[in-house]
Coordinates of C-alpha atoms in Angstrom, one line a residue:
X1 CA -87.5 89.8 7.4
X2 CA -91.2 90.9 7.8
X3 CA -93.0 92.3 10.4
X4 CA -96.6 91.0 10.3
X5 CA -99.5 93.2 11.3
X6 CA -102.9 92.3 13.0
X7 CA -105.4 91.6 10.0
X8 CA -109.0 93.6 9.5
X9 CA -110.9 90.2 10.2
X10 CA -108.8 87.9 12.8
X11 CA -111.5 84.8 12.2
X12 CA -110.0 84.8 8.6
X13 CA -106.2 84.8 9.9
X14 CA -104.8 86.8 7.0
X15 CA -101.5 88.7 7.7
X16 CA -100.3 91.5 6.0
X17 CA -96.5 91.6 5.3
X18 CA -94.5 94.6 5.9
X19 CA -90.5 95.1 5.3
X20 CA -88.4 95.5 8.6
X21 CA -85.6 97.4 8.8
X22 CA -82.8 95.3 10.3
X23 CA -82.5 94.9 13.7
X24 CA -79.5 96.5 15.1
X25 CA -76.8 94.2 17.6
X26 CA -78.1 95.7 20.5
X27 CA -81.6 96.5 20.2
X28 CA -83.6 98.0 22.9
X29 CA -86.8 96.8 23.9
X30 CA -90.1 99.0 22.7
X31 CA -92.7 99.9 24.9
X32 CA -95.9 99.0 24.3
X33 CA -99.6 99.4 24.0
X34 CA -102.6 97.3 24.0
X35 CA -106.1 98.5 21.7
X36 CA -109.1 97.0 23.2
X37 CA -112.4 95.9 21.5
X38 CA -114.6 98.3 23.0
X39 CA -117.8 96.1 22.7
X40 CA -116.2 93.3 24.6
X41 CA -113.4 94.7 26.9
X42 CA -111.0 92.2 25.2
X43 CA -107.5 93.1 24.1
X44 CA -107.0 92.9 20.1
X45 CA -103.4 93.2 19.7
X46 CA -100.3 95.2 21.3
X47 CA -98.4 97.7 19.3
X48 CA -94.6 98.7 20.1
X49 CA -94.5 102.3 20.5
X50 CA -91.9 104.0 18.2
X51 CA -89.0 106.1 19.3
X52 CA -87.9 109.4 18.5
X53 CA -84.7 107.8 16.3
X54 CA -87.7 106.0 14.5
X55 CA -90.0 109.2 14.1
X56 CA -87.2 111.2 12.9
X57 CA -85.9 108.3 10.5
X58 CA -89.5 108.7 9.3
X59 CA -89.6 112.1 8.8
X60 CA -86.2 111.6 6.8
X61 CA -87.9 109.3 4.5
X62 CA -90.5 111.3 3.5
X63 CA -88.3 114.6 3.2
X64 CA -86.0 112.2 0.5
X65 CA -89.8 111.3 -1.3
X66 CA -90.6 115.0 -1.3
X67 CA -87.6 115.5 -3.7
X68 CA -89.2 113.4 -6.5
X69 CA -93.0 113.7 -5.2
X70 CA -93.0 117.6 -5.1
X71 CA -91.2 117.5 -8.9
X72 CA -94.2 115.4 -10.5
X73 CA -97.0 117.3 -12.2
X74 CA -100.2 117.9 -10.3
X75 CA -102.0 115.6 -12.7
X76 CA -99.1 112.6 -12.5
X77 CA -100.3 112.6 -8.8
X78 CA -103.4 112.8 -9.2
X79 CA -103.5 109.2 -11.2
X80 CA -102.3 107.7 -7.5
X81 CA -104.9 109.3 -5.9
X82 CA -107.0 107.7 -8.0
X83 CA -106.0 104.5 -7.8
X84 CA -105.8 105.0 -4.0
X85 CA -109.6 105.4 -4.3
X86 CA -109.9 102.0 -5.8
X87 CA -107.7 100.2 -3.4
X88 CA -110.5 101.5 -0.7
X89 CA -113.3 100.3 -2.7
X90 CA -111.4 96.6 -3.1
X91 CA -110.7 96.6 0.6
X92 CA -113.7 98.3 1.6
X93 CA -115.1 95.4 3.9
X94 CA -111.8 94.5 5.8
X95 CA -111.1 98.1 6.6
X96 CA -115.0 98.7 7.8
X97 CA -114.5 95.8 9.9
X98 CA -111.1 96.7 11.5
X99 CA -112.5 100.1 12.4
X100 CA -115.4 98.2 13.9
X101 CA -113.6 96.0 16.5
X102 CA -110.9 99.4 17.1
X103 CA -113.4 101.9 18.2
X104 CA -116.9 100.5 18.2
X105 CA -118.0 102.3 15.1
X106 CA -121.4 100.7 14.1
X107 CA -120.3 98.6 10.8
X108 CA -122.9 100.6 8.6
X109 CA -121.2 103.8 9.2
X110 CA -118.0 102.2 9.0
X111 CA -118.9 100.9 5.1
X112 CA -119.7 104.3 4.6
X113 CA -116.3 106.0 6.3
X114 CA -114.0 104.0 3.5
X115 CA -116.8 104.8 0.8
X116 CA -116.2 108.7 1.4
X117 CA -112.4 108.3 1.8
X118 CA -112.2 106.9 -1.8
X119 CA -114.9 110.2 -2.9
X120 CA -112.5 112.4 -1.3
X121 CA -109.5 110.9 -3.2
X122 CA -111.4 111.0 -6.5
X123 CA -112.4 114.2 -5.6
X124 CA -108.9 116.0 -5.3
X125 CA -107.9 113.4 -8.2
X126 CA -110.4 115.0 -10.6
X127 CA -110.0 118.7 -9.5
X128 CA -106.6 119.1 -7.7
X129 CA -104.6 119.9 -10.6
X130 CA -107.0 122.8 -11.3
X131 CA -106.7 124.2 -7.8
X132 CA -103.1 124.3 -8.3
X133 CA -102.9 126.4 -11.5
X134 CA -101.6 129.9 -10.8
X135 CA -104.1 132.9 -10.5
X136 CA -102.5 135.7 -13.2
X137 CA -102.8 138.8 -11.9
X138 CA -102.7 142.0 -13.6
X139 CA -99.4 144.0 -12.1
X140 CA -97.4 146.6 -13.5
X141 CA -95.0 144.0 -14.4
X142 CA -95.1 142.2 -17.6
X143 CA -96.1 139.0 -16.5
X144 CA -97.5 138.2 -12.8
X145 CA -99.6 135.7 -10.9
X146 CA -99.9 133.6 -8.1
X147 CA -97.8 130.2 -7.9
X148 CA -99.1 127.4 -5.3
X149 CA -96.2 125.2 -4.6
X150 CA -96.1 122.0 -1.9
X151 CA -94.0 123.2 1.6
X152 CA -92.4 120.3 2.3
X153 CA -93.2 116.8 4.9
X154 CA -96.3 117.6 6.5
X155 CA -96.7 116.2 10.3
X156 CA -100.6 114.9 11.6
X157 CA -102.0 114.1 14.9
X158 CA -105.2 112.2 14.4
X159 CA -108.1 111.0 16.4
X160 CA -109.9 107.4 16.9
X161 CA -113.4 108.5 16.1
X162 CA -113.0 108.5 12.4
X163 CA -109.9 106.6 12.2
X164 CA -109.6 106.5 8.5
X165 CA -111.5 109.8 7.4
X166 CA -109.3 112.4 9.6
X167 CA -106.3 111.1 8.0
X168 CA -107.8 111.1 4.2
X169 CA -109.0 114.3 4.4
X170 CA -106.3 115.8 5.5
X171 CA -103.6 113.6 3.5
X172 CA -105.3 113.3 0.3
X173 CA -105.4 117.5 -0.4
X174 CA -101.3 117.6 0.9
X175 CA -100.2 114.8 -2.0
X176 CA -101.8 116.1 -4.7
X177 CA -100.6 119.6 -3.6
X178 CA -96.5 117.6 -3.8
X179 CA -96.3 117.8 0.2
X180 CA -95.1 114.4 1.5
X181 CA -96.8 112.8 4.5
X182 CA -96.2 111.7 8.2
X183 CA -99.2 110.8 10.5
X184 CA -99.2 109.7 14.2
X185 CA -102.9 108.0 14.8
X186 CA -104.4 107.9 17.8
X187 CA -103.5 104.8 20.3
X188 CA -106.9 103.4 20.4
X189 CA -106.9 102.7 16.3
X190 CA -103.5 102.2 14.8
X191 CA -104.5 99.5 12.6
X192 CA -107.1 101.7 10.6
X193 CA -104.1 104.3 10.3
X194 CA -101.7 101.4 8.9
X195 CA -104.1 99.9 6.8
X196 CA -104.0 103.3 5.2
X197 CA -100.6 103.1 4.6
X198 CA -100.9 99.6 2.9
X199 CA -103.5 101.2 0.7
X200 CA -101.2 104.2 -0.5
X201 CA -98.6 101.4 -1.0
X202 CA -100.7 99.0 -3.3
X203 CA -101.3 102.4 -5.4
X204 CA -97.6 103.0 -6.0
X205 CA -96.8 105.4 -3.9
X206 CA -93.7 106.2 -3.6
X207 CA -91.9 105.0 -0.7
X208 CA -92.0 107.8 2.4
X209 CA -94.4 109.8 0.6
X210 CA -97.4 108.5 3.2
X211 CA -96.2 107.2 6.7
X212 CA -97.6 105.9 9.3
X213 CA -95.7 106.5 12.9
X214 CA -97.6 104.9 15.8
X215 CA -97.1 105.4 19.4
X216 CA -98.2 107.6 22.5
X217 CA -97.9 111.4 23.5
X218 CA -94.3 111.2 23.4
X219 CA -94.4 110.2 19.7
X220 CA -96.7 112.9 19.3
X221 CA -93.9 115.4 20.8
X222 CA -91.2 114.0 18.8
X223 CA -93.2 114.6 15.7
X224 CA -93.8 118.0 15.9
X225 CA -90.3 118.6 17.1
X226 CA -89.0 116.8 13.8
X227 CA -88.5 118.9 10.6
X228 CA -91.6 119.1 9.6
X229 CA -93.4 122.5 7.4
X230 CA -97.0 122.1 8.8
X231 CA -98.4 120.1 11.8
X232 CA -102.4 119.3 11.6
X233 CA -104.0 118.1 14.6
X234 CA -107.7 116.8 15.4
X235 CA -107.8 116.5 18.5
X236 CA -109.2 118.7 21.9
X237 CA -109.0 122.0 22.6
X238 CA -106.6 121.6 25.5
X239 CA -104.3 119.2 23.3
X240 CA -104.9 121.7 20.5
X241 CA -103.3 125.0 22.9
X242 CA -100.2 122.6 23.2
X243 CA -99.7 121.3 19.7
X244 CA -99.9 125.5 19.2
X245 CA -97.4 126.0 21.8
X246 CA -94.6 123.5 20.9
X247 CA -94.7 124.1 17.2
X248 CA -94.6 128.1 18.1
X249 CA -90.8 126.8 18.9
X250 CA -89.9 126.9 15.5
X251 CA -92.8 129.0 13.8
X252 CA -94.4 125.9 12.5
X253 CA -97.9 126.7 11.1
X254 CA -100.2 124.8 12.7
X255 CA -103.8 123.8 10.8
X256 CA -106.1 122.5 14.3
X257 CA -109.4 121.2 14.2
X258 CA -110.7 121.1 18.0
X259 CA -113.8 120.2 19.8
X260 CA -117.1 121.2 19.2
X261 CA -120.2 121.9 21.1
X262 CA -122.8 122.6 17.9
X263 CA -126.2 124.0 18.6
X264 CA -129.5 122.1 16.9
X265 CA -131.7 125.0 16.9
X266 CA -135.9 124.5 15.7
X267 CA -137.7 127.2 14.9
X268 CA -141.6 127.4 15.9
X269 CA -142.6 126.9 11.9
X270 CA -140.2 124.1 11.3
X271 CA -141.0 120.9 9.8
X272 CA -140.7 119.0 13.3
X273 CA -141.3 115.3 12.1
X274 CA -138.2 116.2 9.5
X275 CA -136.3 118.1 12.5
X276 CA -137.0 115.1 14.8
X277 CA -135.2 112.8 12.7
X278 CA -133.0 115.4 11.8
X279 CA -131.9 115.2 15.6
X280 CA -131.7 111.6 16.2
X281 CA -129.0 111.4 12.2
X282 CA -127.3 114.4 13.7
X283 CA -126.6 113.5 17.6
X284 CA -126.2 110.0 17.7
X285 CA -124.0 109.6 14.5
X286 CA -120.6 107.8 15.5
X287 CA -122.5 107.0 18.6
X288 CA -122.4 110.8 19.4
X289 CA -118.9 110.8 19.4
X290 CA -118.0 113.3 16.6
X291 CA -117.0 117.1 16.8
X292 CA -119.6 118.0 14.2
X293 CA -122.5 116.4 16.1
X294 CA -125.6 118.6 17.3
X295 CA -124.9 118.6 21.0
X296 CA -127.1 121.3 22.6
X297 CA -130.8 121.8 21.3
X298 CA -132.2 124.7 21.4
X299 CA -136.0 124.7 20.6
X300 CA -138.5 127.4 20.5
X301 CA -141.3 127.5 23.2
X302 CA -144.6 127.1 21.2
X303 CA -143.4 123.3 19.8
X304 CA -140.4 122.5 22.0
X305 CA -143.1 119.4 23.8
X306 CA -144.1 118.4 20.5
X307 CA -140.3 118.2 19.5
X308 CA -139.4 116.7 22.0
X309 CA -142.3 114.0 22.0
X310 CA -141.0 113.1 18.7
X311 CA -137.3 113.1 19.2
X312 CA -137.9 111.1 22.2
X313 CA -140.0 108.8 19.7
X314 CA -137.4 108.4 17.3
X315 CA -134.5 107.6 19.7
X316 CA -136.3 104.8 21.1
X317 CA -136.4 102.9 17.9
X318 CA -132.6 103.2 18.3
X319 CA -130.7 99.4 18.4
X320 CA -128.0 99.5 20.7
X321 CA -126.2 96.2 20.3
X322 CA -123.1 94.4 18.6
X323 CA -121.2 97.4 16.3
X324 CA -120.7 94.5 13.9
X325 CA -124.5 93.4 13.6
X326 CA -125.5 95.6 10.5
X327 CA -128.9 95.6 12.3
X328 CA -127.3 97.8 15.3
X329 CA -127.7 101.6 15.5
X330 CA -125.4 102.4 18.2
X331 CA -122.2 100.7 19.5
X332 CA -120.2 101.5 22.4
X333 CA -117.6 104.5 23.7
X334 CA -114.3 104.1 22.8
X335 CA -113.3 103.3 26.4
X336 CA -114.4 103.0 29.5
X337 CA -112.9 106.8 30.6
X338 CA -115.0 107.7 27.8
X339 CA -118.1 106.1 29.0
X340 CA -117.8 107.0 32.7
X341 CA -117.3 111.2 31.4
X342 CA -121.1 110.9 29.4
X343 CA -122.5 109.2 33.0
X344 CA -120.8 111.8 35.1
X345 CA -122.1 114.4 32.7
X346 CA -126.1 112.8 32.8
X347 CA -125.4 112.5 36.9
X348 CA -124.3 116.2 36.8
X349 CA -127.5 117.2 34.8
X350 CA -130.1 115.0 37.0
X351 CA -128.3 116.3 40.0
X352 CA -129.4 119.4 39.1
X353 CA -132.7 119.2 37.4
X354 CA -132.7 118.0 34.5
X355 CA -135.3 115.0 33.5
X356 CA -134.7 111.9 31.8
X357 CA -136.5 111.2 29.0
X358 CA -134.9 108.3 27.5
X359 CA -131.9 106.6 28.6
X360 CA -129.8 107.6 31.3
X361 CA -127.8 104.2 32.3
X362 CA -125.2 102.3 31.2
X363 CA -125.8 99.4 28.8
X364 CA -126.4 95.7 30.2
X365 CA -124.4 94.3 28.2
X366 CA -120.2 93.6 28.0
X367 CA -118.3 97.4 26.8
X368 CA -118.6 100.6 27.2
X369 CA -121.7 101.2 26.2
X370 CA -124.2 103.9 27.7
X371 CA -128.2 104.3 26.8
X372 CA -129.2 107.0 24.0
X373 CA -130.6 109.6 26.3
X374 CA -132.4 112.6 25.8
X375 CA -132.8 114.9 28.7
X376 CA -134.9 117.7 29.2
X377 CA -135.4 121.0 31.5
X378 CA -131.3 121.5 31.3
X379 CA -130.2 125.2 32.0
X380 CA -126.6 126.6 31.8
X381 CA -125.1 125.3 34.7
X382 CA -125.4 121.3 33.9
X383 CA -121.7 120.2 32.0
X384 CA -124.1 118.9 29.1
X385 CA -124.6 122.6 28.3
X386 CA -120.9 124.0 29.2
X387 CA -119.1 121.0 28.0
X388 CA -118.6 118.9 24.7
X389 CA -120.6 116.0 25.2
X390 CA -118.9 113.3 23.2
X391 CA -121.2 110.7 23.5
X392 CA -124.9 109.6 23.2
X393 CA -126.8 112.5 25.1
X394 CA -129.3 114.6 24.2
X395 CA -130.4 118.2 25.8
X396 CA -133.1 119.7 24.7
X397 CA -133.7 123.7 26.2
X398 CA -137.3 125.5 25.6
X399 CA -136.1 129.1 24.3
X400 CA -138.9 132.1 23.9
X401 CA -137.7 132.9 20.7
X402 CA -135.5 132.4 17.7
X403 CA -133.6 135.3 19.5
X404 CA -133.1 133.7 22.2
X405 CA -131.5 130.4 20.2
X406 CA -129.3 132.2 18.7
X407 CA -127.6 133.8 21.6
X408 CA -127.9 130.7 23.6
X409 CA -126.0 128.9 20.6
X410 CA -123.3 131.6 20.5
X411 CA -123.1 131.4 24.3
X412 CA -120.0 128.9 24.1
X413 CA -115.8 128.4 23.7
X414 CA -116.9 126.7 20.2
X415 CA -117.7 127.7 17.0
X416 CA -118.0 124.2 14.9
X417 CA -121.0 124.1 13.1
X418 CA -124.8 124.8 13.7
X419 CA -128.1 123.3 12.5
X420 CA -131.3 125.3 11.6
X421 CA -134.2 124.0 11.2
X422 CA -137.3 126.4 9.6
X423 CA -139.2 126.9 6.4
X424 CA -138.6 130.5 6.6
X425 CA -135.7 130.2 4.0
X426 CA -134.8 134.4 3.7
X427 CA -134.7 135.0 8.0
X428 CA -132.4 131.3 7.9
X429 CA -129.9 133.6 5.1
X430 CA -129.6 136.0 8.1
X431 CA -130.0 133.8 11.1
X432 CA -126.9 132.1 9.6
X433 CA -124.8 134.8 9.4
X434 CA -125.8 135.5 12.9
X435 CA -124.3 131.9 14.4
X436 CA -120.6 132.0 15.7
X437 CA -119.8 129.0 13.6
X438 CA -117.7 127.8 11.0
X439 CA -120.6 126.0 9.7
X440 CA -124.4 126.4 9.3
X441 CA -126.8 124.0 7.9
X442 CA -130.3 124.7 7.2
X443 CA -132.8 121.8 7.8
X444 CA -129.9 119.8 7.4
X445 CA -127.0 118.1 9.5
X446 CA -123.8 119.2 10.0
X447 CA -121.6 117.1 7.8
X448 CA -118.1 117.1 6.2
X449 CA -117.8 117.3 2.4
X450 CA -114.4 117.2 0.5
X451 CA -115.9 120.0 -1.6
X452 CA -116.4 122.6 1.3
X453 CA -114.0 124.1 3.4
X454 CA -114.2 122.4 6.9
X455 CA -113.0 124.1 10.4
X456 CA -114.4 126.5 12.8
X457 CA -113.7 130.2 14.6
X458 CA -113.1 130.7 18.6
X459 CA -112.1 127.4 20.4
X460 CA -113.3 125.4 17.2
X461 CA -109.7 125.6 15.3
X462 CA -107.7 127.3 13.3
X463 CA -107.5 127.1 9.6
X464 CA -109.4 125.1 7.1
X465 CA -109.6 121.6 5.6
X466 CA -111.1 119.4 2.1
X467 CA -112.0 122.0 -0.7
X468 CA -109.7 124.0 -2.4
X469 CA -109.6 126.3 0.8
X470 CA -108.6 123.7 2.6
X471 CA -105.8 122.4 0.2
X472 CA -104.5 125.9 0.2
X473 CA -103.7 126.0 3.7
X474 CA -101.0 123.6 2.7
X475 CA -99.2 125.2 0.2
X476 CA -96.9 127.7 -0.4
X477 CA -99.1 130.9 -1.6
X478 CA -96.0 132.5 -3.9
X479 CA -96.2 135.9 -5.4
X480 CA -94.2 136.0 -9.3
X481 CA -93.4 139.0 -10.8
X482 CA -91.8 139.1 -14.5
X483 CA -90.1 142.2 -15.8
X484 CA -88.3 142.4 -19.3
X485 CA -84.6 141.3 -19.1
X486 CA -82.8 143.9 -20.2
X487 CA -80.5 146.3 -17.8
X488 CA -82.5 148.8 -15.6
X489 CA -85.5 147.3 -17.0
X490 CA -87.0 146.9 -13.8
X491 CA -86.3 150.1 -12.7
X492 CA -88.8 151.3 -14.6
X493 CA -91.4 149.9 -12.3
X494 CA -93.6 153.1 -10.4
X495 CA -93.0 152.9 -7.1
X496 CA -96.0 152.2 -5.3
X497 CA -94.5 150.6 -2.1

């Protein structure tokens, strides 16, 4: 018996077949979920929402896959990773799409989401093995060193606003490091998340080594209460706090990437016509719906009006339309809570102040969409500035100096990234070490990369993820010590404890 899941592009009515367990005599009926298109308000498909037998059944899978998994060599796993990369590239198009019509992703950026899932795979394909060799240290014993060795099923929360790429990047560093895999996506893309799963399948991965457990907050719960090593979550900083709290239980180590509120900071010699477009790449990627995007501008006094004539030039070239049209340059909000929080926020703003300088409204159209809109005179006590914004608003503050900016950008719960924009190239070396951040780009966006450690300080996260930092947060960091064999050998050891 199968169980046949919603396909990337419904016009083509392709299924996808999945084996079913067998039902039992008495089965009880699953609750359910809808996922709505978010460019037309219409209902895609409905979802059952799994059980805690059916987490924990899950998590028992992968623990049995671990057994063989964890035992391969670094560079047997590596050749799935590998081919997991190509699978991406064959289905590139279909999974695009389905992110499209989940969360509203424009289709360009969703092409180019599945493109950088497969680099990340190739990435720890080609260098994970080398991560995990030991470090050899030189002890007082006869041999010593540092062992890196997988801890076990690894439990993930995900998010909807890069449905695919949260779950790569944090999946692809745990298999190659021999950890097995259980992810819960978020409710608003599941199909992304299982189309994952497909794709580790076709690779020939073994069975329970990736799994995909969809479902609600409960799910979530039952997850991290399930015998699980480490539990990663994306998510905000309030679902963060609890994620924290509940795996505490059991001393689970927790890896959290939360929200962000990053500062866009332009410095009175920068290059403004390459900061201007700098701003329009880095706020309204995703629709402005990412962690990493610049959310608060912060722009010195002598060319904040010519900035801001430029930025405001640039946005209003922007295409808001159909996420499917590859013409289109920004889709809708995930939902409509999502889009009523950004019109509350640019309410809260004009209410006190601020000026519109493009934008402001809600889109004419079907969806949740909402105008690019840049805002100017904001001060601290508009929610633009005290909040995360996680949508398609921009404010822009006039600072005196560079200073200023920098306090200003450290003036908040997060510590994400931060983008500096000035030719002076030796004051941006210590203007960056200056930025509560995780992060700092200079003349550049803030962007992931699978070979830099991604994650932030304060209310930003804890830990790291993609490089070999980040694959190292899921390992087990073991100390070896080697001393002859022969009786009281050891005792020979100095005793520097």
């Amino acid at each position: 018996m199968t169980k046949h899941i919603w396909c990337a592009r419904p016009r083509c009515n392709e299924r996808i077949s999945v084996p079913r367990r067998k039902p039992s005599r008495h089965p009880k009926k699953h609750r359910t979920f809808s996922v709505i298109n978010p460019a037309t308000g219409d209902s895609l498909a409905m979802y059952p929402i799994a059980t805690q037998a059916e987490v924990r059944a899950k998590v028992e899978r992968a623990r049995e896959a671990f057994r063989s998994w964890s035992k391969l060599d670094a560079e047997d796993r590596a050749t799935y990773l590998l081919h997991f990369a190509e699978v991406l590239r064959k289905h590139k198009a279909d999974y695009a799409e389905t992110m499209t019509l989940e969360m509203g992703k424009i289709i360009r950026e969703s092409i180019a989401e599945v493109e950088k899932c497969a680099w990340a795979a190739d990435y720890f394909g080609q260098n994970g093995p080398a991560f995990l060799r030991p470090d050899i240290v030189a002890t007082d014993a006869m041999r010593s060193y540092v062992a890196f060795h997988p801890r076990g099923v690894l439990g993930s929360i995900m998010p909807w606003n890069f449905p695919m790429w949260q779950i790569v990047r944090f999946a692809v560093p745990a298999l190659i490091a021999g950890n097995t895999v259980v992810v819960k996506p978020a409710s608003a893309s599941p199909q992304s998340a299982l189309n994952l799963e497909v794709a580790f399948r076709e690779a020939g991965l073994p069975d329970g080594a990736f799994q995909i457990v969809v479902g609600d907050r409960t799910t979530a719960t039952a997850l991290i209460r399930s015998p699980v090593s480490v539990v990663s979550l994306t998510g905000s900083v309030g679902t963060g706090a609890q994620v924290a709290r509940e795996a505490s239980r059991d001393l689970k180590k927790v890896i959290l990437e939360l929200g962000g509120s990053d500062p866009f900071i332009v410095a009175s010699d920068a290059d403004l016509d390459a900061a201007a477009k700098g701003a329009v790449a880095g706020r309204f990627v995703n629709g402005g719906q990412s962690c990493i995007a610049a959310k608060r501008f912060f722009v010195v006094d002598s060319v904040a009006k010519e900035f801001l004539a430029k930025f405001a030039e640039n946005m209003r070239r922007l295409r808001v339309g159909d996420p499917l049209d590859p013409s289109t340059d920004i889709g809708p909000l995930v939902s409509r809570m999502q889009r009523d929080e950004i019109e509350g926020q640019v309410k809260d703003a004009v209410a006190k102040g601020a000026k519109v300088e493009v934008g402001g409204k809600r889109g004419r159209r079907a969806g949740w969409y909402f105008e690019p809109t840049l805002l100017s005179h904001v001060t601290k006590n508009m929610r633009v500035l005290r909040e995360e914004t996680f949508g398609p608003v921009a404010p822009v503050v006039a600072v005196p100096d560079l200073d200023t900016a920098i306090r200003e950008a450290n003036d908040s719960e997060f510590g994400l990234g931060a983008s500096l924009w000035t030719q002076d190239l030796a004051q941006a070396d210590d203007l960056a070490k200056q930025l509560e951040s995780g992060m700092v780009f200079i003349n550049g966006i803030v962007k992931s990369d699978p070979r830099m450690p991604f994650g932030g300080v304060k209310h930003s996260g804890v830990g790291r993820e993609l490089s070999r930092y980040g694959l190292l947060e899921m390992v087990n960091i073991k100390t070896v010590e080697i001393f002859p064999g022969s009786p009281g050998a050891s005792a020979v050891r100095k005793e520097t404890e």
